[in-house]
XYZ file of C-alpha atoms in Angstrom:
295
model
C -2.499 -16.349 82.462
C -3.905 -13.413 80.173
C -7.156 -11.706 81.919
C -7.230 -11.057 77.501
C -7.139 -14.471 75.366
C -8.286 -13.572 71.525
C -6.853 -9.846 70.510
C -7.348 -7.972 67.211
C -4.836 -5.145 66.275
C -5.867 -2.387 64.559
C -3.649 0.589 63.257
C -3.597 3.906 61.358
C -2.611 3.498 57.827
C 0.221 5.326 56.097
C 2.375 5.259 59.302
C 5.309 4.011 59.499
C 5.569 4.888 63.129
C 2.412 2.965 63.572
C 4.161 -0.039 61.819
C 6.968 0.247 63.905
C 4.431 0.125 66.779
C 2.493 -2.607 65.954
C 5.404 -4.714 64.990
C 6.897 -4.321 68.862
C 3.534 -5.347 70.178
C 3.350 -8.054 68.088
C 6.828 -9.355 69.202
C 5.488 -8.144 73.092
C 2.587 -10.130 72.816
C 4.113 -13.512 70.531
C 5.235 -14.117 74.499
C 2.194 -14.281 75.902
C -0.863 -16.773 76.084
C -2.594 -15.098 73.464
C -3.951 -15.993 69.975
C -3.779 -12.562 67.745
C -5.674 -11.259 64.665
C -4.890 -8.540 62.187
C -7.304 -6.350 61.083
C -8.197 -6.509 57.299
C -7.513 -2.938 56.200
C -4.283 -2.778 58.699
C -3.047 -6.179 57.061
C -2.765 -3.936 53.749
C 0.183 -2.018 54.948
C 1.802 -5.226 56.591
C 1.936 -7.944 53.962
C 4.676 -9.739 55.512
C 2.745 -10.310 58.849
C 1.700 -14.022 59.312
C -1.099 -12.831 61.731
C -4.979 -14.325 60.687
C -6.204 -11.751 59.090
C -10.635 -10.587 60.193
C -12.481 -8.104 58.982
C -13.741 -5.913 61.761
C -16.836 -7.359 61.885
C -15.220 -10.723 62.374
C -12.997 -9.290 65.352
C -15.556 -7.748 66.925
C -17.122 -11.452 66.830
C -14.289 -13.072 68.280
C -11.827 -10.698 70.252
C -12.706 -9.817 73.832
C -9.904 -7.044 73.634
C -8.991 -4.980 69.913
C -6.069 -2.833 70.562
C -5.471 0.518 68.391
C -2.841 1.820 67.225
C -3.028 4.812 65.824
C -4.693 8.516 66.838
C -8.048 9.380 68.041
C -9.116 9.565 64.967
C -8.192 5.908 64.521
C -10.147 5.015 67.733
C -13.270 6.602 66.749
C -13.473 4.807 63.281
C -13.182 1.590 65.481
C -15.862 2.876 67.439
C -18.615 2.293 64.962
C -17.504 -1.165 64.540
C -17.027 -2.111 68.001
C -20.022 -0.489 69.813
C -22.477 -3.078 71.020
C -20.306 -5.680 70.902
C -18.360 -7.221 74.072
C -14.959 -6.544 73.585
C -13.243 -4.158 74.998
C -10.724 -1.122 73.289
C -7.401 -0.076 73.998
C -6.056 2.874 72.872
C -1.611 3.344 71.796
C -1.279 6.956 70.718
C 0.570 7.572 67.411
C -1.265 10.475 66.779
C -1.037 14.163 68.316
C -3.202 15.193 70.991
C -4.295 11.347 72.229
C -7.579 11.975 74.280
C -8.764 8.668 73.323
C -5.089 6.683 72.701
C -3.413 7.113 76.501
C -0.510 4.890 75.989
C 2.564 6.503 75.046
C 4.767 3.761 72.600
C 7.844 4.170 74.939
C 5.074 2.255 77.375
C 3.632 -0.337 75.652
C 5.389 -3.277 76.679
C 4.816 -2.286 80.201
C 1.066 -0.778 80.151
C -0.273 -4.143 77.482
C 1.393 -6.362 80.179
C -0.253 -4.291 82.953
C -3.762 -4.401 80.973
C -2.987 -8.503 80.466
C -3.177 -8.628 83.986
C -6.017 -7.380 84.815
C -4.582 -4.138 85.661
C -6.645 -1.334 83.555
C -9.998 0.828 84.352
C -12.944 0.288 82.308
C -15.424 2.622 81.311
C -18.554 2.875 78.880
C -18.574 5.461 76.681
C -22.141 6.266 74.471
C -22.432 6.974 71.108
C -24.981 9.341 69.138
C -27.371 8.282 66.383
C -28.247 10.265 63.521
C -30.911 10.272 60.819
C -31.590 12.591 58.209
C -35.641 12.812 57.362
C -36.676 13.983 54.171
C -40.343 13.985 53.108
C -41.679 11.954 56.344
C -38.790 9.199 55.190
C -35.111 7.881 56.500
C -32.885 8.780 54.065
C -30.038 8.787 56.166
C -28.037 7.404 59.123
C -25.093 7.652 61.310
C -23.273 7.682 64.564
C -19.723 9.167 66.015
C -18.156 8.502 69.327
C -17.403 12.347 69.623
C -19.552 14.006 67.456
C -22.248 14.972 65.114
C -21.477 18.332 62.962
C -24.246 20.238 61.395
C -21.972 22.768 59.060
C -22.136 24.459 55.271
C -19.952 21.743 53.427
C -17.038 23.535 50.895
C -18.992 26.888 50.858
C -18.571 29.180 53.951
C -21.898 30.489 54.091
C -24.186 30.577 57.471
C -27.272 28.215 57.398
C -30.016 28.839 59.097
C -31.895 26.132 60.840
C -34.303 25.549 64.047
C -33.482 23.734 66.718
C -35.811 21.605 68.905
C -35.200 19.569 72.179
C -37.989 17.417 72.995
C -40.300 18.478 70.512
C -39.978 21.914 72.346
C -39.187 25.182 70.385
C -34.889 26.223 71.496
C -34.484 29.028 68.465
C -33.802 30.147 65.263
C -30.459 30.236 64.628
C -28.330 31.726 61.645
C -24.303 30.472 62.461
C -21.465 28.538 60.412
C -23.261 25.518 61.774
C -23.953 23.291 65.192
C -21.726 21.047 66.571
C -23.971 18.086 68.705
C -21.006 16.736 71.634
C -21.030 13.362 73.456
C -19.121 13.880 76.755
C -16.066 12.421 75.071
C -15.903 14.843 71.932
C -15.822 17.884 74.257
C -12.335 17.731 74.435
C -12.443 17.637 70.468
C -13.826 19.814 68.054
C -16.798 21.051 70.397
C -13.734 22.646 72.519
C -12.311 24.684 69.907
C -16.082 26.492 69.460
C -16.387 27.038 72.702
C -18.182 23.849 74.049
C -17.521 22.911 77.692
C -15.178 20.354 78.747
C -17.672 17.272 80.306
C -16.105 15.052 82.159
C -16.312 11.575 80.706
C -19.058 10.040 83.654
C -21.447 12.131 82.620
C -24.769 11.433 81.367
C -25.273 14.993 78.696
C -25.440 16.445 75.283
C -23.284 19.698 74.836
C -25.008 21.859 71.960
C -22.439 23.937 70.230
C -22.826 26.657 68.017
C -20.443 27.502 65.778
C -20.128 31.553 65.018
C -23.513 32.008 65.810
C -25.089 35.251 63.811
C -26.022 36.410 67.884
C -23.828 37.072 70.361
C -25.745 36.115 73.070
C -25.982 32.098 71.875
C -24.242 30.024 73.907
C -23.543 26.307 74.239
C -26.330 24.320 76.245
C -25.971 20.899 78.182
C -28.967 18.931 78.225
C -29.458 15.480 79.214
C -28.342 12.630 77.054
C -31.748 10.693 77.352
C -33.052 14.086 75.085
C -33.798 14.049 71.336
C -32.608 16.998 69.223
C -33.869 18.034 66.442
C -32.805 20.557 63.567
C -35.113 21.847 60.720
C -32.812 22.907 57.651
C -34.674 26.001 56.924
C -35.922 27.150 53.338
C -34.553 30.104 53.343
C -31.206 28.399 52.751
C -29.582 28.798 49.571
C -26.835 25.893 49.999
C -27.149 22.493 50.647
C -25.818 21.969 54.330
C -23.758 18.797 55.351
C -23.867 16.619 58.513
C -21.172 14.719 59.452
C -20.300 12.059 62.159
C -16.926 11.967 63.650
C -15.899 14.221 61.016
C -15.618 10.667 58.964
C -18.732 10.511 57.575
C -20.907 12.559 56.108
C -24.455 13.406 54.556
C -25.446 15.975 52.407
C -28.847 17.554 53.308
C -31.890 20.071 51.048
C -34.318 22.536 52.560
C -37.056 21.155 54.064
C -35.093 17.775 55.954
C -35.123 17.186 59.229
C -31.670 16.115 61.055
C -32.554 13.697 64.162
C -29.803 13.239 67.047
C -30.100 11.414 69.963
C -28.296 8.801 72.634
C -27.194 5.948 70.666
C -28.495 2.154 72.374
C -25.134 0.950 71.586
C -22.242 2.220 73.809
C -17.895 1.446 73.849
C -16.429 -0.526 76.155
C -12.783 1.680 76.297
C -10.074 0.581 79.222
C -6.990 2.758 80.161
C -3.975 1.930 82.516
C -4.861 2.119 86.011
C -3.049 5.265 86.650
C -5.280 7.138 83.981
C -6.426 10.381 85.302
C -8.959 12.352 83.148
C -7.583 15.855 85.116
C -4.362 14.613 84.505
C -4.665 14.277 80.334
C -6.416 17.363 80.078
C -3.445 18.967 81.915
C -0.509 17.057 79.950
C -2.759 18.017 76.036
C -4.462 21.080 76.763
C -1.096 22.793 78.407
C -3.298 23.755 81.569
C -1.148 24.176 84.652
C 0.565 21.719 86.050
C 2.414 22.995 89.089
C -0.464 23.029 92.476
C -0.212 26.103 94.402
C 1.612 26.675 98.113
C -1.404 25.647 100.276
C 0.524 25.712 103.869
């Protein structure tokens, strides 16, 4: 008997390799005692598929497992729809790095079969909530599993802002922007900005400056319960953007206040039983994979 009974399928758009893996997955699951549903957006790429079609909001209500076929970007998009719901997420990698979608296409039947039999590891990943205040009123909301990023938008110019943590002034900075990252996002954009790699089990947030004008400016790691506030200085001659997971963005104005904090919602992410975070780092980041001789 399957450990999961209602499974939603979601795939990356405009990808023939994703369609191939989805069809292979559907063929495999059709031999199991499970009810499958196809994500509404994904169904546009697979008009020949006869599975029941549901929106992501509907999938979040009826499914106990959602399988995402694609890259980490596909899973990040799914995270916003399924976070806070009683549904687990499993990723099959059809992207590049695949830190979150960690089953390879060649292992679909074997690894997904193990998961259906209950052989998997489960972890909670927290999201960041974004709020933008203007004239004491909230003008925008957002959330991100990886990060919230302040950046100049289409202009290549420095931004000036003031950073506060738990209402304590930290610094005034001129830089290309600021990355506020969860442990999940520490191996993504924050890593390219010189941020630390944080183990997924940490309850912490990394604040990473992007090309700061002051060389002594370094990343800061704070407790995940911290409330981060960024004041957009009046001296700016552009309208900085704030982006969540690189997929949704808000255009700010001088005098706006960007507020970031840990979300009350979390994502239930599952991995195959042999999943190992440091092995993933070794394979994805090119770390030395051989141990030395300790004899």
